[in-house]
PDB file of C-alpha atoms and ligand atoms in Angstrom:
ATOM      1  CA  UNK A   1       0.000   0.000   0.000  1.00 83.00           C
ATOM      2  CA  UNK A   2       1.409   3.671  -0.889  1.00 93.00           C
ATOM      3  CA  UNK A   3       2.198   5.579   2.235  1.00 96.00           C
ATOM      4  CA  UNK A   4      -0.425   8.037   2.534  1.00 97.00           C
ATOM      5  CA  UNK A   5       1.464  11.206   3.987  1.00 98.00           C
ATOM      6  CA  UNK A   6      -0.499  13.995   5.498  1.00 98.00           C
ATOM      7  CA  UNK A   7       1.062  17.640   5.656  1.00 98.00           C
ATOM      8  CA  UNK A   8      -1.085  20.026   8.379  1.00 98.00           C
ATOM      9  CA  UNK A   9      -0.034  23.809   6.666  1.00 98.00           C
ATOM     10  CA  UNK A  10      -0.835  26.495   9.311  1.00 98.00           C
ATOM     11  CA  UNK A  11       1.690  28.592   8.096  1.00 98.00           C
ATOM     12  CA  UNK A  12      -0.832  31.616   7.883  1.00 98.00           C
ATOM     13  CA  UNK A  13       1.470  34.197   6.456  1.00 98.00           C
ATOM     14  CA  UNK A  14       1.554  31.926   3.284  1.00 98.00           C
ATOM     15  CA  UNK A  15       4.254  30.326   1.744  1.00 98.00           C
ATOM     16  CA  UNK A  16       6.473  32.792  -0.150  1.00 98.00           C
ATOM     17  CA  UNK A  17       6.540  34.626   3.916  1.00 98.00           C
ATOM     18  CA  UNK A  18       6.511  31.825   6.569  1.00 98.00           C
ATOM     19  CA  UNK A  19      10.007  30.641   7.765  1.00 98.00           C
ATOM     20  CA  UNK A  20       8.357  27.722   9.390  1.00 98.00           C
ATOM     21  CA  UNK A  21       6.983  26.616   5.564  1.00 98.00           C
ATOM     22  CA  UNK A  22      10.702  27.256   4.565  1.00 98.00           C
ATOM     23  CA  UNK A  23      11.942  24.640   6.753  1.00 98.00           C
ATOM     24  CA  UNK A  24       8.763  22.671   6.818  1.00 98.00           C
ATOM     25  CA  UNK A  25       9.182  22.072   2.680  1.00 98.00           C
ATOM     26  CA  UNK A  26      12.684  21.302   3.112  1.00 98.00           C
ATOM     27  CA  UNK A  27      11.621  18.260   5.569  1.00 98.00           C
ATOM     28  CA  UNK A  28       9.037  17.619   3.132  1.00 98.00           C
ATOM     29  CA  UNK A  29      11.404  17.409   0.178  1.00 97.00           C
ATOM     30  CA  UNK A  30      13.941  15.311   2.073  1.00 98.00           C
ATOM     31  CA  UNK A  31      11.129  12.838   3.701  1.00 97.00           C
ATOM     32  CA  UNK A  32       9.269  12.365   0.116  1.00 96.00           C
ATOM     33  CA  UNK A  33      12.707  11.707  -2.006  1.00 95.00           C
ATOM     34  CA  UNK A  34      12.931   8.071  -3.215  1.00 90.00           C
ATOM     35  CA  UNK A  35       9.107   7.490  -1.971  1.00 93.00           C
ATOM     36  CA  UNK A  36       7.800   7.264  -5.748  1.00 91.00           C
ATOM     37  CA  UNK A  37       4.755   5.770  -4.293  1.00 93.00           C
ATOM     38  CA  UNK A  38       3.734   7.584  -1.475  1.00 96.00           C
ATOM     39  CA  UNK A  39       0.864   9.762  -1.596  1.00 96.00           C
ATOM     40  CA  UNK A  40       0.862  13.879  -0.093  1.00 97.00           C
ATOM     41  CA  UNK A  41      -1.734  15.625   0.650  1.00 97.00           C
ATOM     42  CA  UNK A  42      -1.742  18.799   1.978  1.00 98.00           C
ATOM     43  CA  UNK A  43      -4.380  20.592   4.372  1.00 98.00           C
ATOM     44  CA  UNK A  44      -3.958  24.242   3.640  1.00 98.00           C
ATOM     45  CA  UNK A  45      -5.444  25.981   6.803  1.00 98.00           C
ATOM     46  CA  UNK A  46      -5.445  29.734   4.926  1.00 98.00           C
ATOM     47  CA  UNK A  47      -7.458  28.065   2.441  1.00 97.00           C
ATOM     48  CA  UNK A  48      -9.613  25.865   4.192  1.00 96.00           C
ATOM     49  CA  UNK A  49     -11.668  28.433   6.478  1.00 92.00           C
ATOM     50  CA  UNK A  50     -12.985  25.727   9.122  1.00 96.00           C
ATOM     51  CA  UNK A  51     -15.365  27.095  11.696  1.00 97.00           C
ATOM     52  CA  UNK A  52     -14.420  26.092  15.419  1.00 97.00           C
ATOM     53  CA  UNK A  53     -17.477  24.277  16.774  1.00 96.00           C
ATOM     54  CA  UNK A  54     -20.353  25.602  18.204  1.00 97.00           C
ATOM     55  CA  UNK A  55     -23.461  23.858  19.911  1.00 97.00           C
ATOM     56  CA  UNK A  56     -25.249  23.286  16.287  1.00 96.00           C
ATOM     57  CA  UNK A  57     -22.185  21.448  14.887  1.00 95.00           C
ATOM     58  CA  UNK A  58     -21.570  19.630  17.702  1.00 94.00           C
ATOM     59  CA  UNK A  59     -25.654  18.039  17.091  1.00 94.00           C
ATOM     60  CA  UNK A  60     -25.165  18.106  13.642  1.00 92.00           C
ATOM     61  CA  UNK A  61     -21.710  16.068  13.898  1.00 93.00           C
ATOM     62  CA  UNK A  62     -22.990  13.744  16.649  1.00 91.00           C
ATOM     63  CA  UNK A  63     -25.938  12.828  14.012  1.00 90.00           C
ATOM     64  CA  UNK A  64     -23.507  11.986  11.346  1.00 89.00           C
ATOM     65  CA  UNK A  65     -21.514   9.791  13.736  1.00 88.00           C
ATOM     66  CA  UNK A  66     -24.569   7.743  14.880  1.00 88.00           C
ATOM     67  CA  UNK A  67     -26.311   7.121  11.309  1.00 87.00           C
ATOM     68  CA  UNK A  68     -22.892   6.269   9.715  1.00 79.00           C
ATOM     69  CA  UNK A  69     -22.562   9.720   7.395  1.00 74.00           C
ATOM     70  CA  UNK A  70     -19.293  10.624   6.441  1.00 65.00           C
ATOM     71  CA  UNK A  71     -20.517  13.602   4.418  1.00 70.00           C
ATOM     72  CA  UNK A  72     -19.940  16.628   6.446  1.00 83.00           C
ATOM     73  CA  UNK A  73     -18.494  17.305   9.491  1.00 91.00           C
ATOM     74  CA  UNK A  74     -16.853  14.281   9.972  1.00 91.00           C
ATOM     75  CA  UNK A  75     -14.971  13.292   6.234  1.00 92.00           C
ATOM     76  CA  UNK A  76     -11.769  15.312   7.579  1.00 96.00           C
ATOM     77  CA  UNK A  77     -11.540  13.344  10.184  1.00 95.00           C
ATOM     78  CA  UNK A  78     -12.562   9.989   8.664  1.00 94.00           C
ATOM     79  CA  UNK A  79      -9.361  11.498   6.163  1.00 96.00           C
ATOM     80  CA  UNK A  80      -7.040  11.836   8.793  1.00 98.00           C
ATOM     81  CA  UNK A  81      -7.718   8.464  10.690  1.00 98.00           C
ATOM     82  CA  UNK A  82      -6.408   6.987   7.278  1.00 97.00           C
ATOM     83  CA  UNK A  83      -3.180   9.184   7.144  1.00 98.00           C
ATOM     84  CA  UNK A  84       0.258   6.817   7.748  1.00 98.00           C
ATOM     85  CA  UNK A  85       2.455   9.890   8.337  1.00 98.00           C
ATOM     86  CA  UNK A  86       1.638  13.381   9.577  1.00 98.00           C
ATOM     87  CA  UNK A  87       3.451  16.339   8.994  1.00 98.00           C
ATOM     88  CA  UNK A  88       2.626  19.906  10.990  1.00 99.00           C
ATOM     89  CA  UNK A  89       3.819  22.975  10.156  1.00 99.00           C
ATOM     90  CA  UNK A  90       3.019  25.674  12.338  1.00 99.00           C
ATOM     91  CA  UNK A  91       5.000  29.423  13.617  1.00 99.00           C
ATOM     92  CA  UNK A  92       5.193  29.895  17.292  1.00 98.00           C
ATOM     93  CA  UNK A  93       2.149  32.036  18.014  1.00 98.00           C
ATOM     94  CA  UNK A  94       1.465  34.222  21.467  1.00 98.00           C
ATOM     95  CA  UNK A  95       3.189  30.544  23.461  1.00 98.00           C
ATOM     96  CA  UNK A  96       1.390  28.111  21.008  1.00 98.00           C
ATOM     97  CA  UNK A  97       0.346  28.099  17.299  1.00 98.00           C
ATOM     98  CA  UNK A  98      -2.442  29.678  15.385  1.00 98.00           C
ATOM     99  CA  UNK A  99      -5.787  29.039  16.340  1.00 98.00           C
ATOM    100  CA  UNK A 100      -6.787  27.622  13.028  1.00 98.00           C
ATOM    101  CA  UNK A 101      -4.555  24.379  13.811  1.00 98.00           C
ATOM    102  CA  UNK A 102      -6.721  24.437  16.937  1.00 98.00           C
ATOM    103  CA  UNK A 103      -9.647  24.863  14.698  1.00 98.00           C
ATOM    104  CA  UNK A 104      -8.516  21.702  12.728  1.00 98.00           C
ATOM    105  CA  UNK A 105      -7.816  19.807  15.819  1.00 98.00           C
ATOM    106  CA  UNK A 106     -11.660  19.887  16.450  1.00 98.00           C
ATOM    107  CA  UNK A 107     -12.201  18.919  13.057  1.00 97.00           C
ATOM    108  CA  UNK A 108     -10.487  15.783  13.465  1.00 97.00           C
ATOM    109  CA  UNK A 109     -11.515  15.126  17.515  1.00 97.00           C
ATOM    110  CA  UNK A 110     -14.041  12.832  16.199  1.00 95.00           C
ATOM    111  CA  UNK A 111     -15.110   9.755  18.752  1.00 94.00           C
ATOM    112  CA  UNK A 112     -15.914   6.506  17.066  1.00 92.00           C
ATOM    113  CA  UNK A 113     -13.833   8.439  14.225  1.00 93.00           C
ATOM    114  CA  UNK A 114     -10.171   8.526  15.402  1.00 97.00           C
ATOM    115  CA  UNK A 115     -10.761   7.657  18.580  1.00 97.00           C
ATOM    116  CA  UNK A 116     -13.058   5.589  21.099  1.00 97.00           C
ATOM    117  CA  UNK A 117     -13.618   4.524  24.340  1.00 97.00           C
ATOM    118  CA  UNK A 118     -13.465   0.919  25.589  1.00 97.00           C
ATOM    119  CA  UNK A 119     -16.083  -0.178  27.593  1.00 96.00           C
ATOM    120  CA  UNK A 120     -13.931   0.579  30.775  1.00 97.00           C
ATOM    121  CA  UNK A 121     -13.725   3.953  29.794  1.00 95.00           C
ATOM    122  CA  UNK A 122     -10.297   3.679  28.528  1.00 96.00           C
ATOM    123  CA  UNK A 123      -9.476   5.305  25.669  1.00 96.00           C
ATOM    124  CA  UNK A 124      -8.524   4.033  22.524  1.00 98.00           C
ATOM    125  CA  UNK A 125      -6.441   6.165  19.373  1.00 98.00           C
ATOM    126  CA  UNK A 126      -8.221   5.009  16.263  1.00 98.00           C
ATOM    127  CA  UNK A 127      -5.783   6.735  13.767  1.00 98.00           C
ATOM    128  CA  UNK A 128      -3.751   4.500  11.756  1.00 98.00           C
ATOM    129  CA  UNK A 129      -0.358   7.052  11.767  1.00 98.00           C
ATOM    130  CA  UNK A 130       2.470   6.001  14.003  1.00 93.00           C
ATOM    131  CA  UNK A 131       4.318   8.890  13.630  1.00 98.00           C
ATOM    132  CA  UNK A 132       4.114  12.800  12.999  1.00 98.00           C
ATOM    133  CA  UNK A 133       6.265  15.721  13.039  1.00 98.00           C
ATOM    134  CA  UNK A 134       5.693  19.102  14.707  1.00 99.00           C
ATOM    135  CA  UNK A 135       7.810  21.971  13.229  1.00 99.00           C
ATOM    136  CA  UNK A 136       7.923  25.341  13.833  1.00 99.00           C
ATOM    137  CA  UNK A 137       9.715  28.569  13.986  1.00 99.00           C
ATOM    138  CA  UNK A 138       9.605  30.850  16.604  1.00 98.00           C
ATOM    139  CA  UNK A 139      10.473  34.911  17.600  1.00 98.00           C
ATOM    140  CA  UNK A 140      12.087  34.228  20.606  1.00 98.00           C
ATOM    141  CA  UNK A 141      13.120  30.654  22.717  1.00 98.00           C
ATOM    142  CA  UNK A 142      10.846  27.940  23.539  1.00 98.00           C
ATOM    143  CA  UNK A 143      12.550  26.815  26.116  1.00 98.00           C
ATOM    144  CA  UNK A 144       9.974  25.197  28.617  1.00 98.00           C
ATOM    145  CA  UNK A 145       7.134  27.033  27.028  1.00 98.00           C
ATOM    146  CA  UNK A 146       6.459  24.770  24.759  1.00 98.00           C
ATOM    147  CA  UNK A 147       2.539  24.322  24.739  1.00 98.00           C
ATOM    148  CA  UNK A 148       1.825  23.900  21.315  1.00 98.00           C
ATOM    149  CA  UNK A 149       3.941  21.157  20.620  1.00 98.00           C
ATOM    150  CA  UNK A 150       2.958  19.358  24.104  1.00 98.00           C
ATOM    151  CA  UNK A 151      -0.848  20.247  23.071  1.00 98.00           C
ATOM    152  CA  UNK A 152       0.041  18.086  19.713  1.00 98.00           C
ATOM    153  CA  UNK A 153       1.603  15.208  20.979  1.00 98.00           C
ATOM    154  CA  UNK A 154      -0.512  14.886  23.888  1.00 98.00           C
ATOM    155  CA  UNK A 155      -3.725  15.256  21.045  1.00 98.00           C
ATOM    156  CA  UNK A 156      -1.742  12.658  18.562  1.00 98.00           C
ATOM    157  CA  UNK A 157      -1.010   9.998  21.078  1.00 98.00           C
ATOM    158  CA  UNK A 158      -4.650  10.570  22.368  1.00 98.00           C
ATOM    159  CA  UNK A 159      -5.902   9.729  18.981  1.00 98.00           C
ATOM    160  CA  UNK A 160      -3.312   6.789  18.619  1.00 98.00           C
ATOM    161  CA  UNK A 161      -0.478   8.494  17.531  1.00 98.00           C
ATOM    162  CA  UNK A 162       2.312   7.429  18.877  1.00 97.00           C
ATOM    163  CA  UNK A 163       5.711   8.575  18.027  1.00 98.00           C
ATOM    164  CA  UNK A 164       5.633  12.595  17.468  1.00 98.00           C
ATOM    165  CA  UNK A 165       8.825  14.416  16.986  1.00 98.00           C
ATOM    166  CA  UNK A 166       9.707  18.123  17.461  1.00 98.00           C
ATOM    167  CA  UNK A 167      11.721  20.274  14.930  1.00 98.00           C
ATOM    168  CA  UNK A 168      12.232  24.174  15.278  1.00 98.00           C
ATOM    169  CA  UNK A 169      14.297  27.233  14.387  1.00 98.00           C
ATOM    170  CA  UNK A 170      14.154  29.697  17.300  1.00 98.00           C
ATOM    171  CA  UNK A 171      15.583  33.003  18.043  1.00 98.00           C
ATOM    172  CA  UNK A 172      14.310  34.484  14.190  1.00 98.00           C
ATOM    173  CA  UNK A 173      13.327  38.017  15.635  1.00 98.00           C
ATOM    174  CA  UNK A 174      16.380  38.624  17.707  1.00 98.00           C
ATOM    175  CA  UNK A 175      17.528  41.779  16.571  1.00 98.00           C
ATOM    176  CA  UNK A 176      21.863  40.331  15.705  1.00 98.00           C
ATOM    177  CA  UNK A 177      20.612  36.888  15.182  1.00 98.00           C
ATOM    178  CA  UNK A 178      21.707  35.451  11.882  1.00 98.00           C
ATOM    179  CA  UNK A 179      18.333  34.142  10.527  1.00 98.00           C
ATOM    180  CA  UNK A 180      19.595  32.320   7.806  1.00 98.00           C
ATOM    181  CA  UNK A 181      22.838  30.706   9.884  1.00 98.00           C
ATOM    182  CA  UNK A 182      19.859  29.574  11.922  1.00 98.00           C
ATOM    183  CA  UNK A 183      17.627  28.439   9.483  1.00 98.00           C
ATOM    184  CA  UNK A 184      20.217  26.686   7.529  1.00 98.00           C
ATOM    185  CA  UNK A 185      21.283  24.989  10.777  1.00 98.00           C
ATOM    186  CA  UNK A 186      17.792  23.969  11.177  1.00 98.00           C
ATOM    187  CA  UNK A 187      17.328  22.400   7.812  1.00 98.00           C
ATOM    188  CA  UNK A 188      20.695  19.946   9.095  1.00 98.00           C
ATOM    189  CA  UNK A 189      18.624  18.844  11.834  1.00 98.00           C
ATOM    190  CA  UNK A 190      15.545  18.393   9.300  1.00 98.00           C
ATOM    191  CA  UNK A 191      17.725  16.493   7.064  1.00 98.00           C
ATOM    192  CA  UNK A 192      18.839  14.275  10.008  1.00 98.00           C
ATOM    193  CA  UNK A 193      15.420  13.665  11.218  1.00 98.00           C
ATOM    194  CA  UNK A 194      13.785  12.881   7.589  1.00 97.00           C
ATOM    195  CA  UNK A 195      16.117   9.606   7.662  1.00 96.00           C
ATOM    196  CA  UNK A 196      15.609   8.322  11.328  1.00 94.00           C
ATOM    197  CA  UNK A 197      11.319   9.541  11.154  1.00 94.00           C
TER     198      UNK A 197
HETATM  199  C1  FMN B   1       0.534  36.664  15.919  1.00 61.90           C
HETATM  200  C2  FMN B   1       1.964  36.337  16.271  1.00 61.90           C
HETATM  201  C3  FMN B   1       2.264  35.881  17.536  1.00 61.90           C
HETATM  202  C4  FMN B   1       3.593  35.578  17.876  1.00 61.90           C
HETATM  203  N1  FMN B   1       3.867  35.111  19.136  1.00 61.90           N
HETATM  204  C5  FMN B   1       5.147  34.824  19.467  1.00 61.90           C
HETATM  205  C6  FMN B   1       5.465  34.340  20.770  1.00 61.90           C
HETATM  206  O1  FMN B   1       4.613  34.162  21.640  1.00 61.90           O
HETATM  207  N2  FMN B   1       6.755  34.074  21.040  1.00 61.90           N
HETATM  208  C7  FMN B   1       7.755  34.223  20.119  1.00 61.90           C
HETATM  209  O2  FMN B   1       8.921  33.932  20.418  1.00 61.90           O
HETATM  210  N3  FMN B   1       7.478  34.660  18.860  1.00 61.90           N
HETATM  211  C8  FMN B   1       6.200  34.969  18.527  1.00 61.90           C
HETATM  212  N4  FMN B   1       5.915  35.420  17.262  1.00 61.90           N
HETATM  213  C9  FMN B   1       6.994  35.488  16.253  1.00 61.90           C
HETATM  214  C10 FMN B   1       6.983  34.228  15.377  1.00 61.90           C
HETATM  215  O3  FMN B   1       7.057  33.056  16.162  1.00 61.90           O
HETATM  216  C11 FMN B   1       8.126  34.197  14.370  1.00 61.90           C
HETATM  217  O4  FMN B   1       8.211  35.376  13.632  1.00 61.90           O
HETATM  218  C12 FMN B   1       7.954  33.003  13.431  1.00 61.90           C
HETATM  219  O5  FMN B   1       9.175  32.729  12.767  1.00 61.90           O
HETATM  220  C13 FMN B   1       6.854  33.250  12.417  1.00 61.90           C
HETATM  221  O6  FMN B   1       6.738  32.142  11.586  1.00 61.90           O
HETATM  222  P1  FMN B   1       6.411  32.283  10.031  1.00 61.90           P
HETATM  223  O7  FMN B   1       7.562  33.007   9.378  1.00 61.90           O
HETATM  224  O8  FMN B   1       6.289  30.861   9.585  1.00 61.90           O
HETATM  225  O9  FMN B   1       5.129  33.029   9.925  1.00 61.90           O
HETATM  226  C14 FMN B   1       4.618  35.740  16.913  1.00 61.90           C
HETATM  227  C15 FMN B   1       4.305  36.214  15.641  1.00 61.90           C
HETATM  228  C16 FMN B   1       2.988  36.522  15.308  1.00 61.90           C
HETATM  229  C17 FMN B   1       2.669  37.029  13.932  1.00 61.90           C
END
């Protein structure tokens, strides 16, 4: 079966702007080279204009779960259930990421969908990915601030996702900071990580 590889764009300032597409692409290029079968698709979040859920979607999407409809609100995340390998891009926004990844997260929050409970109450990831990728680029340092990629992984595991890495470039709006020493440096570690992911 091809690999079916899922990119998550929320690089909002579009791709000819966004550092974190930059060094997102490059992973991209390096993951996909060689993998003449494997299949990319690419959720474009600028593009997509998903509406977070309110109390009529939530009905409306609980409807579609119990009669088996896959037509609306829950074909995104019947999509991303099937995904083997998950890519997200997204900048370091105000300690996390854009709110339209969080937007997309409730997309694909689906139970019975890409996850479910066990009759304990455990729960139990339904999505058939074992591993993803979190990149980003930030202003400043991470350091131990790092909520949007601990939101992710905690999110992907919940879901079934097991293995989520982390690659970043920090430090890109320090005035004396060599952007492009640290991009470039970046793109080594990307390189590194497309062989091992
Ligand atoms: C709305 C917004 C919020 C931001 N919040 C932070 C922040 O909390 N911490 C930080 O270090 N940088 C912050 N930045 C700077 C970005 O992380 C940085 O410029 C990043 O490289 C942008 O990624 P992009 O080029 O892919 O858009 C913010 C930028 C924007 C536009």
């Amino acid at each position: 079966m091809a690999e079916n590889v899922v990119i998550v764009n929320a690089c909002l300032r579009g791709k000819n702007v966004s550092r974190t597409y930059e060094l997102g692409n490059f992973f991209v290029k390096k993951y996909m080279n060689g993998k003449k079968d494997a299949v990319l698709k690419e959720y474009l979040l600028s593009d997509m204009d998903l509406k977070p859920f309110n109390k009529e979607m939530i009905e409306e999407r609980d409807k579609e779960v119990s009669e088996g409809k896959d037509d609306r609100l829950i074909k995104l995340a019947e999509e991303f259930s099937k995904a083997d390998t998950v890519i997200v891009m997204a900048p370091y926004w105000d300690m996390s990421f854009p709110s339209a990844l969080k937007v997309f997260f409730e997309h694909i929050s689906v139970c019975g969908v890409t996850f479910k409970y066990e009759k304990d109450g455990t729960p139990k990831g339904l999505c058939k990915a074992n591993k993803a990728v979190y990149i980003t680029t930030a202003g400043g340092y991470i350091g131990d601030f790092n909520y949007g990629y601990d939101y992710t992984k905690g999110l992907f595991n919940f879901v079934g996702i097991n293995d989520v890495y982390f690659l970043s470039a920090e430090g890109l709006d320090i005035i004396g900071n060599n952007t492009n020493e640290i991009l470039s440096n970046a793109k080594k570690e990307a390189e590194i990580l497309s062989e091992k992911f």
